Tab-separated table of C-alpha atoms in Angstrom:
chain	number	residue	atom	x	y	z
A	9	VAL	CA	12.196	0.133	11.558
A	10	ASN	CA	13.042	-1.463	8.263
A	11	TYR	CA	10.426	-2.994	5.480
A	12	GLY	CA	10.688	-4.414	2.272
A	13	TYR	CA	9.328	-6.261	-0.066
A	14	ALA	CA	10.437	-8.186	-3.253
A	15	SER	CA	8.257	-9.639	-6.374
A	16	TRP	CA	9.211	-11.037	-9.571
A	17	SER	CA	6.331	-11.749	-12.564
A	18	LEU	CA	5.877	-13.896	-15.378
A	19	GLY	CA	3.469	-13.176	-18.142
A	20	PHE	CA	1.804	-15.797	-20.577
A	21	ASN	CA	-0.398	-15.908	-23.627
A	22	ARG	CA	-0.402	-12.065	-23.959
A	23	LYS	CA	-3.288	-11.763	-21.542
A	24	GLU	CA	-2.243	-13.988	-17.990
A	25	ASN	CA	-0.005	-12.931	-15.547
A	26	TRP	CA	1.235	-14.721	-12.062
A	27	ALA	CA	4.005	-12.945	-9.294
A	28	ALA	CA	5.627	-14.470	-6.416
A	29	GLY	CA	6.716	-11.938	-3.521
A	30	ILE	CA	7.561	-11.636	-0.483
A	31	CYS	CA	7.034	-8.423	2.311
A	32	TYR	CA	8.466	-8.049	5.877
A	33	VAL	CA	8.481	-5.845	8.225
A	34	ASN	CA	11.320	-5.994	10.550
A	35	TYR	CA	10.592	-3.897	13.888
A	36	GLY	CA	14.187	-4.346	15.064
A	37	ASP	CA	15.830	-5.789	18.648
A	38	PHE	CA	14.186	-4.614	21.924
A	39	THR	CA	15.217	-5.318	25.828
A	40	ALA	CA	13.234	-7.491	27.318
A	41	ALA	CA	12.465	-7.313	31.044
A	42	ASP	CA	10.292	-8.312	33.723
A	43	GLU	CA	7.203	-6.687	35.694
A	44	SER	CA	9.746	-5.119	38.247
A	45	GLY	CA	12.199	-3.831	35.215
A	46	ASN	CA	15.142	-5.520	35.808
A	47	ILE	CA	16.623	-6.425	32.215
A	48	THR	CA	16.209	-10.098	31.660
A	49	GLY	CA	17.480	-10.172	27.943
A	50	GLU	CA	16.379	-9.617	24.649
A	51	PHE	CA	14.297	-10.159	21.903
A	52	ARG	CA	13.265	-9.578	18.251
A	53	ALA	CA	9.700	-8.991	16.146
A	54	SER	CA	8.960	-9.150	12.639
A	55	GLU	CA	5.879	-10.100	10.580
A	56	TYR	CA	6.461	-11.758	6.929
A	57	ALA	CA	3.633	-11.840	3.892
A	58	MET	CA	3.613	-13.931	1.170
A	59	ASN	CA	2.483	-13.230	-2.310
A	60	ILE	CA	0.758	-15.337	-4.926
A	61	ILE	CA	-0.799	-13.512	-7.586
A	62	TYR	CA	-2.743	-14.292	-10.453
A	63	SER	CA	-4.488	-11.554	-13.210
A	64	ARG	CA	-5.907	-11.898	-16.343
A	65	GLU	CA	-7.118	-9.723	-19.230
A	66	LEU	CA	-11.184	-9.749	-19.577
A	67	ASP	CA	-11.051	-8.165	-22.706
A	68	SER	CA	-9.121	-4.353	-24.020
A	69	SER	CA	-10.951	-2.599	-20.984
A	70	PHE	CA	-10.857	-4.488	-18.471
A	71	THR	CA	-8.741	-7.152	-15.971
A	72	VAL	CA	-8.689	-9.040	-12.389
A	73	GLY	CA	-6.949	-10.206	-10.028
A	74	VAL	CA	-6.652	-12.595	-7.142
A	75	ASN	CA	-3.789	-12.014	-4.639
A	76	LEU	CA	-2.997	-15.464	-1.731
A	77	LYS	CA	-0.935	-13.809	1.316
A	78	PRO	CA	-0.341	-16.181	3.540
A	79	ILE	CA	0.700	-14.318	6.519
A	80	PHE	CA	3.359	-14.813	9.970
A	81	SER	CA	4.005	-12.946	12.773
A	82	THR	CA	6.300	-13.149	15.702
A	83	LEU	CA	6.383	-10.831	18.508
A	84	GLU	CA	9.182	-12.771	20.930
A	85	ARG	CA	7.749	-15.849	21.829
A	86	TYR	CA	4.321	-15.693	20.391
A	87	THR	CA	3.735	-16.203	17.198
A	88	SER	CA	0.349	-15.823	15.025
A	89	THR	CA	-0.309	-16.895	10.906
A	90	GLY	CA	-3.195	-16.239	8.936
A	91	ILE	CA	-4.196	-16.585	5.396
A	92	CYS	CA	-6.214	-14.014	3.251
A	93	VAL	CA	-7.255	-12.354	-0.300
A	94	ASP	CA	-7.113	-9.717	-2.045
A	95	ILE	CA	-9.468	-9.008	-5.361
A	96	GLY	CA	-9.672	-6.558	-7.556
A	97	VAL	CA	-11.025	-5.493	-11.096
A	98	THR	CA	-9.274	-2.417	-13.152
A	99	TYR	CA	-11.012	-0.540	-15.980
A	100	ASN	CA	-8.511	1.149	-18.341
A	101	ASN	CA	-9.925	3.760	-21.349
A	102	PRO	CA	-6.801	5.488	-23.328
A	103	ASP	CA	-8.769	7.062	-25.438
A	104	LEU	CA	-10.611	8.656	-22.210
A	105	LEU	CA	-7.671	8.743	-20.873
A	106	LEU	CA	-9.489	7.343	-17.894
A	107	SER	CA	-8.575	4.512	-15.118
A	108	ALA	CA	-10.590	2.793	-13.020
A	109	GLY	CA	-10.008	0.072	-10.025
A	110	LEU	CA	-11.992	-1.660	-7.548
A	111	VAL	CA	-10.074	-3.989	-4.679
A	112	VAL	CA	-11.415	-6.259	-1.627
A	113	LYS	CA	-8.368	-6.394	0.868
A	114	ASN	CA	-7.297	-8.868	3.542
A	115	ALA	CA	-10.276	-10.815	2.892
A	116	GLY	CA	-9.216	-13.710	5.335
A	117	VAL	CA	-9.230	-15.474	9.007
A	118	GLN	CA	-6.771	-16.045	11.766
A	119	ILE	CA	-5.477	-19.101	11.391
A	120	LYS	CA	-2.871	-19.647	14.924
A	121	THR	CA	-3.823	-17.115	17.662
A	122	TYR	CA	-0.430	-15.688	20.062
A	123	THR	CA	-1.744	-17.284	22.967
A	124	GLY	CA	-4.648	-19.040	22.354
A	125	GLU	CA	-7.433	-16.719	22.907
A	126	LYS	CA	-10.142	-15.361	20.277
A	127	ARG	CA	-9.407	-14.844	16.727
A	128	GLU	CA	-8.714	-11.392	15.461
A	129	PRO	CA	-10.238	-9.997	12.875
A	130	LEU	CA	-7.793	-8.714	9.903
A	131	PRO	CA	-7.645	-5.673	8.436
A	132	PHE	CA	-10.543	-6.129	5.725
A	133	GLU	CA	-10.858	-3.222	3.445
A	134	VAL	CA	-13.240	-2.033	0.257
A	135	GLN	CA	-11.235	0.375	-1.937
A	136	ALA	CA	-12.264	2.393	-5.161
A	137	GLY	CA	-10.375	4.585	-7.186
A	138	ILE	CA	-10.768	6.862	-10.337
A	139	THR	CA	-7.479	8.390	-12.017
A	140	LYS	CA	-8.275	10.968	-15.433
A	141	GLY	CA	-6.076	12.453	-17.417
A	142	LEU	CA	-6.149	16.015	-19.047
A	143	ASN	CA	-6.051	15.510	-23.425
A	144	HIS	CA	-4.123	18.682	-23.776
A	145	ALA	CA	-1.974	19.163	-20.419
A	146	PRO	CA	0.688	16.817	-18.812
A	147	PHE	CA	-1.373	16.307	-15.977
A	148	ARG	CA	-3.617	13.087	-13.754
A	149	PHE	CA	-5.924	13.744	-11.581
A	150	THR	CA	-6.614	10.500	-8.586
A	151	LEU	CA	-9.715	10.203	-6.589
A	152	THR	CA	-9.324	7.409	-4.222
A	153	LEU	CA	-12.206	6.305	-1.881
A	154	ARG	CA	-11.225	3.894	1.543
A	155	HIS	CA	-12.726	1.779	4.051
A	156	LEU	CA	-16.075	1.912	1.954
A	157	GLU	CA	-17.497	-0.931	4.185
A	158	LYS	CA	-17.455	1.299	7.614
A	159	TYR	CA	-19.030	4.588	7.401
A	160	ASP	CA	-17.782	6.455	10.894
A	161	LEU	CA	-13.761	5.961	10.766
A	162	THR	CA	-13.359	8.144	13.813
A	163	TYR	CA	-12.192	6.374	17.252
A	164	ASP	CA	-15.045	6.045	19.954
A	165	TYR	CA	-11.924	5.743	22.604
A	166	ASP	CA	-10.887	9.537	21.295
A	167	THR	CA	-13.661	12.500	22.265
A	168	GLU	CA	-11.196	14.654	20.101
A	169	ASP	CA	-12.027	12.396	17.355
A	170	ASP	CA	-14.806	12.603	17.528
A	171	SER	CA	-16.716	13.380	13.881
A	172	ASP	CA	-17.923	17.253	12.801
A	173	GLY	CA	-20.900	16.154	10.404
A	174	PHE	CA	-21.703	14.254	7.632
A	175	ALA	CA	-19.304	16.478	5.518
A	176	GLU	CA	-16.372	15.099	7.612
A	177	ASP	CA	-17.278	11.273	7.101
A	178	ILE	CA	-16.783	11.681	3.752
A	179	LEU	CA	-14.013	12.997	3.815
A	180	ARG	CA	-12.211	10.636	5.594
A	181	HIS	CA	-12.471	8.418	3.093
A	182	VAL	CA	-10.792	10.720	0.724
A	183	ILE	CA	-7.442	10.737	-0.392
A	184	LEU	CA	-6.798	12.958	-3.293
A	185	GLY	CA	-3.927	12.865	-5.660
A	186	VAL	CA	-1.984	14.884	-8.657
A	187	GLU	CA	0.459	13.856	-11.038
A	188	LEU	CA	3.022	15.490	-13.527
A	189	VAL	CA	3.755	13.679	-16.138
A	190	PRO	CA	5.579	15.135	-18.820
A	191	GLY	CA	7.089	11.959	-20.943
A	192	LYS	CA	7.511	8.355	-20.938
A	193	ASN	CA	11.013	8.461	-18.532
A	194	PHE	CA	10.065	11.086	-16.237
A	195	TRP	CA	6.935	11.783	-13.972
A	196	ALA	CA	6.264	13.422	-9.790
A	197	ALA	CA	3.270	13.503	-7.887
A	198	ALA	CA	1.741	14.579	-4.728
A	199	GLY	CA	-1.247	13.379	-2.898
A	200	PHE	CA	-3.108	14.448	0.203
A	201	ASN	CA	-5.405	12.069	2.773
A	202	TYR	CA	-7.601	13.426	4.965
A	203	GLN	CA	-7.998	10.841	7.369
A	204	ARG	CA	-4.402	11.029	7.951
A	205	ARG	CA	-4.293	14.474	8.516
A	206	ALA	CA	-7.143	14.547	10.872
A	207	GLU	CA	-6.127	11.710	13.111
A	208	MET	CA	-2.293	12.733	13.537
A	209	ARG	CA	-2.119	16.830	14.267
A	210	THR	CA	-2.111	18.003	17.486
A	211	SER	CA	-3.828	20.662	19.263
A	212	THR	CA	-1.333	23.690	18.584
A	213	ARG	CA	-0.070	22.599	14.941
A	214	THR	CA	-0.880	20.561	12.033
A	215	GLY	CA	2.336	20.681	9.417
A	216	THR	CA	2.132	18.781	6.534
A	217	THR	CA	0.757	16.031	8.389
A	218	GLY	CA	-1.124	13.828	5.649
A	219	LEU	CA	0.780	15.128	2.323
A	220	SER	CA	2.897	13.722	0.267
A	221	PHE	CA	5.018	13.310	-2.982
A	222	GLY	CA	7.141	11.992	-4.484
A	223	MET	CA	9.156	11.082	-8.183
A	224	GLY	CA	10.162	8.809	-10.785
A	225	PHE	CA	12.269	7.880	-14.358
A	226	ASN	CA	11.941	5.179	-16.172
A	227	ALA	CA	14.743	3.656	-18.208
A	228	LYS	CA	14.889	0.719	-20.721
A	229	THR	CA	16.136	-1.804	-17.969
A	230	PHE	CA	15.053	-0.239	-14.810
A	231	SER	CA	12.720	1.792	-13.334
A	232	LEU	CA	13.943	4.636	-10.062
A	233	ALA	CA	11.310	6.215	-7.728
A	234	TYR	CA	11.007	8.165	-4.524
A	235	GLY	CA	8.164	9.179	-2.178
A	236	ARG	CA	8.201	11.471	0.857
A	237	ASP	CA	5.208	10.462	3.028
A	238	THR	CA	4.536	12.716	6.964
A	239	TYR	CA	2.724	10.734	9.112
A	240	HIS	CA	3.526	13.038	12.290
A	241	LEU	CA	5.215	16.403	13.214
A	242	ALA	CA	7.732	14.119	14.943
A	243	GLY	CA	8.486	12.939	11.455
A	244	SER	CA	8.309	11.704	7.616
A	245	ALA	CA	8.411	7.990	6.094
A	246	ASN	CA	11.008	7.940	2.999
A	247	HIS	CA	10.340	5.297	0.370
A	248	PHE	CA	12.655	4.493	-2.556
A	249	SER	CA	11.853	1.647	-5.169
A	250	LEU	CA	13.771	-0.184	-7.860
A	251	VAL	CA	12.346	-1.773	-10.465
A	252	LEU	CA	14.644	-4.344	-12.969
A	253	TYR	CA	13.628	-5.297	-16.265
A	254	PRO	CA	15.559	-8.793	-16.420
A	255	GLU	CA	14.513	-9.350	-20.593
A	256	MET	CA	15.645	-5.952	-21.011
A	257	ILE	CA	18.943	-6.051	-19.630
A	258	PHE	CA	19.800	-9.656	-20.902
A	259	LYS	CA	18.516	-8.326	-24.550
A	260	ASN	CA	21.603	-5.562	-24.030
A	261	ILE	CA	23.897	-7.810	-22.935
A	262	HIS	CA	23.873	-10.052	-25.583
A	263	ARG	CA	23.864	-7.326	-28.132
A	264	GLN	CA	26.925	-5.743	-26.724
């Protein structure tokens, strides 16, 4: 399975920003067979989402943004399309080393279904988060609250995933993070997702499921980051990110 995202952004009059991007998931090649198990060939499966983004600074503290996302999915000969929107607002106070945000994700509708069946709901979600830095130490702490639109995040069909009470229900909404930021050019971070740990644990061992860590390096012309996320005891996901700053690259070329 391959996953990728590419985007481009442009700023206007120091307060407005436009961006466009595309996100894709390629599930690879599959072997096709009939109901008796006879091999009939191969097929592919992939999904794409476009991103058309606009953001604006309301004042020195608040910024709002909207992301319009047309969606396309193809699974063998079946296709589906949809459209949704993300809406967010952020608050930033440099004097207090405090940032906070609220986002409504994937509010929209499935336009074309795979086989003409009833339309399926999109993965709607409301998230909130807050990050606080320390005045005399290079650390930042983050609290993220997921699925604020839904109280109980356990699965009805899984009797082993039943809630253990109020505290368990609250923890399933929580993601905790800590960052080490010794300077502008380097950072390291770690996170803990209780919901993922509760869902993906086994009866004998939990391991590092639900834990993640990463680090990044910033230069004048680019930023490079690496992250590792443990989804299950069977394996982890590695993420590499590269951000290029064309204006700085062209400036350096011009100087030379």
